[in-house]
Amino acid sequence: MEGGGGGSGRRVAAVGAGLAGLGAAQRLRGHGSLRLLEAAARAGGRVCTRRFVSGLVEMGAHWIHGPSPENPIFCLATHYGLLGPEAAREENQQVEAGGHPPLPSVTYGSSGRVLSPQVVNEARDLFNTLLASARAFCGSEEPPAPSVGQYLRMEIARRVPALGRGEEDAQRLQLAALAACLKLECCISGTHSMDLVALEPFGEYVSLPGLDCTFPGGYSGLPDCMLSALPEGTVLLNKAVRTIWWQGSFRAEGDEARDFPVRVECEDGDTFLADHVIVTVPLGFLKERHQDFFQPPLPKQKAEAIRRLGFGTNNKIFLEFERPFWEPQQQLLEVVWENESPLEEPSANLEANWFKKLVGFVVLQPPEQHGHVLCGFIAGKESEYMETLSDAEVLSTMTCVLRTLTGNPRLPGPRSVLRSRWHSASYTRGSYSYVAVGSSGDDIDVLAQPLPEDPKDPRPLQLLFAGEATHRTFYSTTHGALLSGWREAERLNQLFEAPGPAPQL
Ligand SMILES: Cc1cc2nc3c(=O)[nH]c(=O)nc-3n(C[C@H](O)[C@H](O)[C@H](O)COP(=O)(O)OP(=O)(O)OC[C@H]3O[C@@H](n4cnc5c(N)ncnc54)[C@H](O)[C@@H]3O)c2cc1C
């Protein structure tokens, strides 16, 4: 089948119906037709709400980071009536929390005891201070280290004598708690190690004000609402794109009058001719496939930006228990492996130690809705290794881990498990992007640059690039993804609305 819609207006195709693709579709004006081609059987991409036990769980995005009027996800969700009354409160939107609301927590140590909140808080305060100082090197000519991880470890090493007031056991425990903080930061940055995250551009990421909030009816409500506001037939599901041919001259069968510079070829053999294609596929997919996905291949500068930017894995493990082993007021169960230190290399034996990368568990609230469900977070190669295990293997490892942490060898294990597997997902290949060592915010801008590069090309904007990884200050977020889609739609709107060349007489 050859498609693309009729009419003599410009034909636009978009690849990917995540928030970037849906956002572009929402904002595009004045085109002759638009087709949004999505490989999966659903829209939403890395926004993916699933049913688990008696409630809803988020396999991908969970929070609106910085729910305030500058956040377009917050505004859109409010417009569609998808948020609870707490998120809508003005005071909530003004809090400068720099992230998640602080939850009542308990920290388990690997010796099977609950650790002193004072020790844990001291370590966390120090870590947060150091992390804030890491953000201050933005624009610096000579940052003190190439990576955030190296900088943090250097600063921690300098402070060792003062840790735990010089007392050896207390010092060891503080170092172990700092190692746990580093692992949490790996989840937030979506990376295997903070040693991979570039120090100088780290502060370019912008946190919006507002206490992070969630969608009571599931995050997927947002892409669902966006999808249903589009004209029917705009989004084609199960339509994986194999190759995008650009800089060509393609004609539709039976309509030789027009030729199109771009031909989008799908895995099922369908093709779509277009003047413009907005590519919103994840950076992980581009890393793996860009050489054969684009014909001719992308210019060297773009290919290099794709190679240099970081894209790692952060996964969730949902565990259901018959009865909670935690106290009703506890909403966050943190984990510290007491013999670890950020100053020592972590074990590379994934099979034996993958579970030690788990940072802890959020208790899903309220239990009347969810049952007794914990959501664990794990990043990096250990997370990717976890994806290769069976449910039974994960359940049995989690049972052992929780027995160790609680010091209760008879603790009943979880009775069911649900996991995300973002690294194995063929059309994602990881979780979200970060600015890696050797890369910079300029690479994000290069990735976002449309093609052909020559602005005077008579057939401009054949390929446009959107998606979270193309937003210089909000990469890795849903609002970054949405804004990038709006940005590329606006680029095309301006082209469509610009006065055309004077007709040749
Ligand atoms: C575990 C996890 C937790 C997260 N938590 C948060 C959070 O709490 N808050 C937050 O703001 N952000 C969070 N994020 C990040 C957020 O989900 C993403 O930044 C955002 O959803 C990305 O949107 P996108 O449109 O750029 O990409 P995607 O949503 O990935 O959309 C791209 C689409 O392209 C499709 N596609 C790929 N290849 C092809 C092809 N060849 N042909 C056709 N279609 C194709 C994919 O199937 C996908 O649907 C999280 C992500 C993960 C994975």
XYZ file of C-alpha atoms and ligand atoms in Angstrom:
558
model
C 0.000 0.000 0.000
C 1.164 3.482 -0.712
C -0.329 6.100 1.548
C 0.039 9.540 2.907
C -3.371 11.099 2.425
C -4.622 13.144 -0.460
C -4.704 16.818 -1.246
C -2.088 19.048 -2.723
C -0.928 20.438 0.657
C 2.336 19.323 2.182
C 2.388 15.755 3.318
C 3.852 15.166 6.756
C 4.661 11.876 8.453
C 5.828 11.449 12.028
C 7.557 8.338 13.316
C 6.600 7.402 16.884
C 3.429 8.163 18.837
C 4.997 8.975 22.202
C 4.501 12.421 23.718
C 6.846 14.037 21.171
C 4.988 12.585 18.174
C 1.546 13.253 19.652
C 2.639 16.774 20.622
C 3.787 17.461 17.056
C 0.488 16.158 15.683
C -1.426 18.348 18.124
C 0.328 21.543 17.011
C 0.814 21.064 13.277
C -1.239 23.417 11.081
C -1.708 23.908 7.386
C -0.491 20.537 6.157
C -2.334 18.532 3.510
C -2.208 15.381 5.565
C -0.472 13.888 8.555
C 0.258 10.268 9.384
C 1.746 9.258 12.720
C 3.379 5.845 12.348
C 3.805 3.870 15.558
C 5.571 0.518 15.843
C 3.710 -0.591 18.978
C 0.085 -1.626 19.351
C -0.546 1.434 21.553
C 0.354 5.115 21.656
C 2.308 6.656 24.554
C 5.776 5.115 24.150
C 7.641 5.457 27.432
C 4.417 6.566 29.118
C 2.864 3.193 29.820
C 0.313 2.484 32.549
C -0.495 -1.165 33.255
C -2.877 -2.963 35.575
C -1.153 -4.940 38.353
C -2.998 -6.716 41.164
C -5.894 -4.350 41.933
C -4.346 -1.028 40.889
C -2.541 0.779 38.112
C 1.250 0.928 37.855
C 3.557 3.016 35.695
C 6.057 0.961 33.707
C 7.651 4.165 32.383
C 7.152 7.782 33.444
C 5.670 8.083 36.920
C 5.909 11.738 37.982
C 5.314 15.109 36.468
C 8.673 16.651 37.353
C 8.064 20.225 38.456
C 4.280 20.532 38.142
C 3.932 24.289 37.715
C 2.539 26.628 35.058
C 5.795 26.480 33.016
C 5.428 22.717 32.685
C 3.346 21.898 29.574
C 2.600 18.368 30.805
C 1.132 19.817 33.985
C -0.934 22.332 31.994
C -2.208 19.729 29.549
C -3.008 17.237 32.315
C -4.873 19.976 34.192
C -6.738 20.901 31.003
C -7.861 17.289 30.568
C -8.801 17.047 34.279
C -6.307 14.234 34.914
C -4.732 15.455 38.180
C -5.823 15.168 41.802
C -6.722 18.186 43.971
C -3.339 18.153 45.783
C -1.345 18.730 42.574
C -3.645 21.560 41.550
C -2.984 23.531 44.773
C -1.047 26.697 44.087
C 1.289 26.189 47.059
C 2.210 22.799 45.587
C 3.232 24.422 42.327
C 5.543 26.879 44.031
C 7.638 24.498 46.123
C 11.296 24.494 45.021
C 11.824 20.823 45.866
C 14.197 20.061 42.992
C 12.519 16.690 42.613
C 10.410 14.233 44.508
C 8.351 15.051 47.589
C 10.194 13.757 50.648
C 8.453 10.528 51.681
C 8.437 9.010 55.185
C 11.160 6.405 54.851
C 13.045 3.614 56.567
C 16.540 2.435 55.605
C 17.457 -1.234 55.807
C 21.101 -2.244 56.083
C 22.486 -5.487 54.666
C 23.242 -6.703 58.203
C 19.493 -7.058 58.685
C 18.875 -3.976 60.803
C 17.171 -0.653 60.346
C 19.844 2.043 60.080
C 19.835 5.187 62.158
C 17.993 7.960 60.273
C 20.614 10.385 61.554
C 23.471 8.527 59.830
C 21.504 8.194 56.613
C 20.375 11.824 56.620
C 23.894 13.105 57.246
C 25.163 11.139 54.262
C 22.236 12.282 52.114
C 22.737 15.940 53.065
C 26.411 15.723 52.174
C 25.586 14.008 48.876
C 22.981 16.640 47.975
C 25.419 19.444 48.764
C 28.061 17.855 46.550
C 25.546 17.237 43.780
C 24.474 20.881 43.874
C 28.127 21.918 43.610
C 28.524 19.562 40.611
C 25.831 21.563 38.803
C 27.786 24.768 39.279
C 30.497 23.823 36.722
C 28.175 24.587 33.836
C 30.130 26.738 31.374
C 33.392 26.213 33.247
C 36.508 26.013 31.040
C 38.278 23.618 33.334
C 35.943 21.472 35.406
C 37.842 19.555 38.107
C 36.907 16.136 36.663
C 35.431 14.798 33.418
C 32.456 13.082 35.065
C 29.974 13.759 37.841
C 30.922 10.424 39.437
C 34.643 11.185 39.530
C 33.998 14.649 40.940
C 31.690 13.313 43.671
C 34.121 10.571 44.645
C 36.987 13.038 44.748
C 35.014 15.299 47.082
C 33.866 12.378 49.240
C 37.476 11.116 49.527
C 38.560 14.543 50.800
C 35.911 14.396 53.501
C 36.507 10.824 54.724
C 38.400 11.845 57.889
C 35.433 13.954 59.018
C 32.787 11.331 58.177
C 31.138 9.735 61.210
C 33.203 12.132 63.338
C 36.257 9.988 62.688
C 34.772 6.881 64.320
C 35.589 3.861 62.118
C 32.229 2.020 62.100
C 30.254 5.225 61.677
C 32.600 6.250 58.874
C 32.084 2.928 57.063
C 28.319 3.272 57.373
C 28.361 6.818 56.018
C 30.394 5.654 53.023
C 27.910 2.824 52.433
C 25.019 5.310 52.595
C 26.860 7.558 50.113
C 27.282 4.574 47.762
C 23.494 4.124 47.949
C 23.006 7.819 47.076
C 25.191 7.332 43.978
C 23.027 4.396 42.865
C 19.872 6.479 43.259
C 21.474 9.181 41.134
C 22.163 6.516 38.464
C 18.403 5.808 38.379
C 17.607 9.509 38.094
C 20.168 10.046 35.324
C 19.306 6.735 33.639
C 22.922 5.589 33.531
C 25.046 2.637 34.579
C 27.474 4.828 36.507
C 27.746 8.511 37.325
C 31.297 8.148 35.950
C 29.645 8.165 32.517
C 27.781 11.458 33.071
C 29.671 14.574 31.967
C 30.372 17.078 34.746
C 30.536 20.390 32.878
C 27.071 20.226 31.223
C 25.400 18.546 34.248
C 23.953 21.866 35.445
C 22.315 22.593 32.099
C 19.370 20.373 33.001
C 16.647 22.605 34.448
C 14.373 21.573 37.345
C 11.001 23.303 37.370
C 9.308 24.350 40.613
C 6.527 22.263 42.127
C 6.309 19.065 44.152
C 6.410 16.137 41.715
C 2.950 14.653 41.289
C 1.369 11.603 39.681
C -1.754 10.797 37.639
C -4.406 9.150 39.850
C -5.957 7.458 36.799
C -2.586 6.563 35.226
C -0.082 8.595 33.148
C -1.377 6.933 29.966
C -4.548 9.008 30.351
C -2.544 11.891 28.883
C -1.462 10.318 25.566
C -4.924 8.735 25.361
C -6.578 12.172 25.570
C -4.118 13.625 23.046
C -4.775 10.732 20.687
C -8.537 11.048 20.821
C -8.312 14.778 20.047
C -6.634 14.002 16.681
C -8.672 13.388 13.529
C -9.490 9.710 13.197
C -6.983 7.745 11.165
C -4.062 10.082 11.945
C -2.233 7.506 14.057
C -1.439 4.132 12.547
C -0.493 1.546 15.178
C 1.568 -1.604 14.519
C 3.278 0.358 11.781
C 7.003 -0.029 12.386
C 9.190 2.033 10.087
C 12.141 0.166 8.585
C 13.829 2.834 6.449
C 13.445 6.525 5.739
C 14.647 7.444 2.241
C 15.310 11.168 1.933
C 16.896 13.533 -0.632
C 14.990 11.474 -3.208
C 12.419 12.032 -5.897
C 9.515 9.700 -5.269
C 6.208 9.599 -7.129
C 2.984 7.917 -6.104
C 1.644 5.281 -8.484
C -1.104 6.816 -10.594
C -0.131 10.359 -9.600
C 2.958 11.278 -11.546
C 2.319 15.010 -11.151
C 4.008 15.397 -7.761
C 7.248 14.132 -6.478
C 8.216 13.847 -2.866
C 11.692 14.045 -1.342
C 10.986 11.436 1.349
C 9.730 7.861 1.270
C 9.003 6.065 4.521
C 9.195 2.307 4.217
C 7.513 0.166 6.871
C 8.365 -3.315 8.104
C 5.057 -4.607 6.686
C 5.883 -3.331 3.185
C 3.670 -0.219 3.280
C 5.271 2.998 2.096
C 4.383 6.639 2.733
C 5.552 9.497 0.568
C 6.079 12.804 2.330
C 7.529 16.277 2.078
C 8.503 16.227 5.747
C 9.071 13.511 8.343
C 9.279 14.214 12.067
C 11.444 11.503 13.617
C 10.673 10.978 17.316
C 12.183 7.525 17.862
C 14.190 7.167 21.108
C 17.939 7.828 21.127
C 18.470 4.159 22.074
C 16.816 3.095 18.811
C 18.846 5.652 16.842
C 22.097 4.434 18.412
C 21.383 0.897 17.304
C 19.794 1.518 13.927
C 20.614 4.931 12.462
C 23.108 3.603 9.894
C 20.477 1.634 7.999
C 17.367 3.510 9.195
C 18.208 6.572 7.079
C 19.110 6.356 3.386
C 21.300 8.175 2.586
C 22.857 7.851 6.066
C 22.842 10.832 8.412
C 25.625 13.416 8.071
C 28.710 12.628 10.140
C 28.085 15.370 12.708
C 24.602 14.034 13.498
C 25.819 10.420 13.639
C 28.602 11.463 16.029
C 26.149 13.290 18.312
C 24.011 10.129 18.436
C 27.078 8.075 19.332
C 28.360 10.496 21.983
C 25.141 11.261 23.883
C 24.248 8.836 26.664
C 21.200 6.576 26.844
C 21.031 4.116 29.726
C 18.566 1.882 31.511
C 16.398 2.397 34.566
C 13.804 -0.269 35.322
C 11.066 -0.886 37.840
C 10.280 -4.105 39.674
C 6.767 -4.269 41.158
C 6.323 -6.824 43.934
C 3.015 -7.836 45.445
C 2.828 -9.104 49.040
C 0.030 -10.857 50.822
C 0.745 -8.753 53.906
C 3.004 -5.714 54.317
C 6.218 -6.249 56.314
C 6.647 -2.473 56.545
C 4.875 -0.068 58.917
C 1.733 1.647 57.576
C 3.312 5.118 57.711
C 6.406 4.071 55.716
C 6.253 5.025 52.046
C 9.860 4.516 51.017
C 12.088 1.547 51.910
C 15.732 2.356 51.212
C 18.555 -0.140 50.966
C 22.192 0.226 52.050
C 24.779 -2.525 51.451
C 26.926 -1.871 54.469
C 30.246 -3.100 53.056
C 30.094 -0.839 49.991
C 31.921 2.422 49.467
C 31.850 4.932 46.618
C 35.650 4.883 46.812
C 35.838 1.229 45.763
C 34.989 -0.283 42.382
C 31.610 -2.049 42.459
C 31.593 -5.757 41.604
C 31.427 -6.516 37.879
C 29.923 -9.963 38.522
C 26.355 -9.272 37.409
C 25.073 -12.780 38.006
C 26.190 -12.808 41.648
C 25.505 -9.193 42.552
C 22.955 -7.590 40.196
C 20.404 -7.077 42.995
C 22.805 -4.846 44.956
C 22.171 -2.093 42.419
C 18.528 -1.896 43.569
C 18.141 1.421 45.387
C 15.013 0.614 47.355
C 11.252 0.501 47.060
C 8.405 2.980 46.952
C 5.238 1.717 48.686
C 2.359 2.228 46.248
C -0.381 4.313 47.822
C -3.120 3.855 48.851
C -3.028 0.127 49.700
C -6.850 -0.054 49.434
C -6.381 0.626 45.724
C -3.093 -1.151 44.963
C -2.953 -3.993 47.463
C 0.435 -4.344 49.176
C 2.744 -3.440 46.327
C 6.337 -2.200 46.339
C 8.019 -0.596 43.351
C 11.795 -1.168 43.230
C 14.157 0.884 41.052
C 17.322 -0.437 39.438
C 19.609 1.165 36.852
C 22.518 0.261 34.628
C 23.982 -3.021 33.429
C 22.542 -4.777 36.491
C 19.098 -3.613 35.373
C 19.745 -4.912 31.862
C 20.890 -8.233 33.325
C 17.687 -8.398 35.403
C 15.713 -8.159 32.143
C 17.225 -11.470 31.002
C 16.008 -13.369 34.097
C 12.675 -15.158 34.465
C 9.963 -13.901 36.824
C 10.640 -16.903 39.079
C 14.351 -16.003 39.296
C 13.572 -12.373 40.138
C 10.997 -13.412 42.747
C 13.400 -15.797 44.419
C 16.252 -13.235 44.438
C 13.949 -10.548 45.827
C 12.811 -12.911 48.580
C 16.457 -13.551 49.582
C 17.283 -9.836 49.459
C 14.318 -8.850 51.624
C 15.073 -11.614 54.137
C 18.660 -10.363 54.378
C 17.598 -6.749 54.780
C 14.908 -7.378 57.374
C 16.994 -9.961 59.224
C 13.983 -12.277 59.062
C 14.870 -15.594 57.356
C 11.206 -16.611 57.282
C 9.830 -13.415 55.743
C 7.161 -14.507 53.236
C 8.338 -13.617 49.744
C 6.359 -11.533 47.250
C 3.622 -13.521 45.539
C 3.783 -11.851 42.143
C 6.085 -9.632 40.127
C 5.825 -7.283 37.167
C 8.886 -5.650 35.617
C 9.702 -3.124 32.966
C 12.258 -4.222 30.384
C 13.165 -0.995 28.604
C 16.525 -2.175 27.364
C 15.085 -5.242 25.609
C 12.290 -3.187 24.009
C 13.332 -3.151 20.319
C 11.877 0.290 19.632
C 13.339 1.976 22.730
C 16.585 0.175 23.775
C 16.889 1.833 27.168
C 15.127 4.355 29.360
C 16.203 7.933 28.758
C 19.083 10.130 27.716
C 21.869 11.900 29.578
C 24.831 14.007 28.540
C 27.707 11.546 28.585
C 31.420 12.195 29.089
C 32.820 13.358 25.738
C 29.507 14.925 24.790
C 27.849 18.256 25.564
C 24.599 20.183 25.271
C 25.745 21.144 21.760
C 25.296 17.502 20.733
C 21.657 17.724 21.830
C 21.224 20.740 19.561
C 22.953 18.928 16.695
C 20.599 15.984 17.199
C 17.623 18.361 17.058
C 18.838 20.071 13.867
C 16.626 19.359 10.822
C 17.975 18.023 7.515
C 19.079 18.852 4.887
C 21.595 21.041 6.671
C 21.643 23.697 3.936
C 18.920 26.228 4.861
C 18.696 27.279 1.192
C 17.929 23.755 0.002
C 14.877 24.028 -2.291
C 13.283 21.109 -0.433
C 13.844 22.141 3.184
C 12.975 20.321 6.405
C 12.789 16.827 4.941
C 13.780 15.290 8.274
C 12.958 16.915 11.606
C 14.004 15.463 14.950
C 12.023 15.490 18.187
C 11.918 13.358 21.349
C 13.169 13.853 24.891
C 16.827 13.462 23.850
C 16.555 16.544 21.616
C 15.646 18.969 24.414
C 18.733 20.689 25.790
C 17.434 21.577 29.251
C 14.552 19.122 29.837
C 16.013 15.928 28.312
C 14.862 12.667 29.956
C 11.427 14.027 30.859
C 7.890 13.937 29.525
C 7.741 17.735 29.326
C 11.001 17.760 27.335
C 9.456 15.250 24.910
C 6.232 17.221 24.505
C 8.030 20.544 24.025
C 10.306 19.005 21.394
C 7.259 17.832 19.421
C 5.707 21.297 19.641
C 9.024 22.847 18.573
C 9.231 20.784 15.364
C 5.553 21.340 14.538
C 6.165 25.070 14.917
C 9.187 24.837 12.605
C 6.939 23.354 9.917
C 4.096 25.796 10.637
C 6.484 28.654 9.971
C 7.556 27.083 6.696
C 3.943 26.551 5.633
C 2.963 30.081 6.595
C 5.991 31.757 4.999
C 5.205 33.497 1.713
C 6.109 31.077 -1.096
C 8.519 31.898 -3.927
C 7.062 34.289 -6.531
C 5.545 32.336 -9.429
C 7.771 32.238 -12.551
C 6.141 34.246 -15.338
C 11.371 3.741 33.665
C 11.136 5.159 33.229
C 10.747 6.098 34.151
C 10.530 7.420 33.760
N 10.077 8.311 34.682
C 9.780 9.564 34.288
C 9.137 10.447 35.186
O 8.807 10.077 36.322
N 8.870 11.715 34.758
C 9.216 12.144 33.498
O 8.988 13.326 33.171
N 9.798 11.297 32.616
C 10.061 10.024 32.975
N 10.581 9.147 32.079
C 10.969 9.637 30.747
C 9.763 9.837 29.824
O 8.956 8.688 29.863
C 10.263 10.074 28.415
O 11.205 11.132 28.412
C 9.165 10.441 27.418
O 8.000 9.676 27.605
C 9.726 10.222 26.023
O 8.784 10.571 25.033
P 9.227 10.532 23.501
O 8.041 10.858 22.699
O 10.463 11.312 23.327
O 9.678 9.016 23.248
P 8.814 7.687 23.365
O 7.754 7.832 24.380
O 9.779 6.580 23.526
O 8.100 7.604 21.945
C 8.784 7.163 20.807
C 7.862 6.220 20.055
O 8.518 5.830 18.838
C 8.129 4.506 18.559
N 9.094 3.958 17.596
C 10.400 3.689 17.790
N 10.945 3.201 16.665
C 9.961 3.174 15.739
C 9.909 2.764 14.377
N 10.975 2.271 13.754
N 8.734 2.873 13.712
C 7.630 3.376 14.325
N 7.626 3.757 15.627
C 8.783 3.659 16.317
C 8.172 3.825 19.907
O 7.416 2.636 19.909
C 7.576 4.924 20.809
O 6.187 4.767 20.952
C 10.746 7.809 32.415
C 11.114 6.847 31.474
C 11.300 5.539 31.867
C 11.674 4.517 30.835
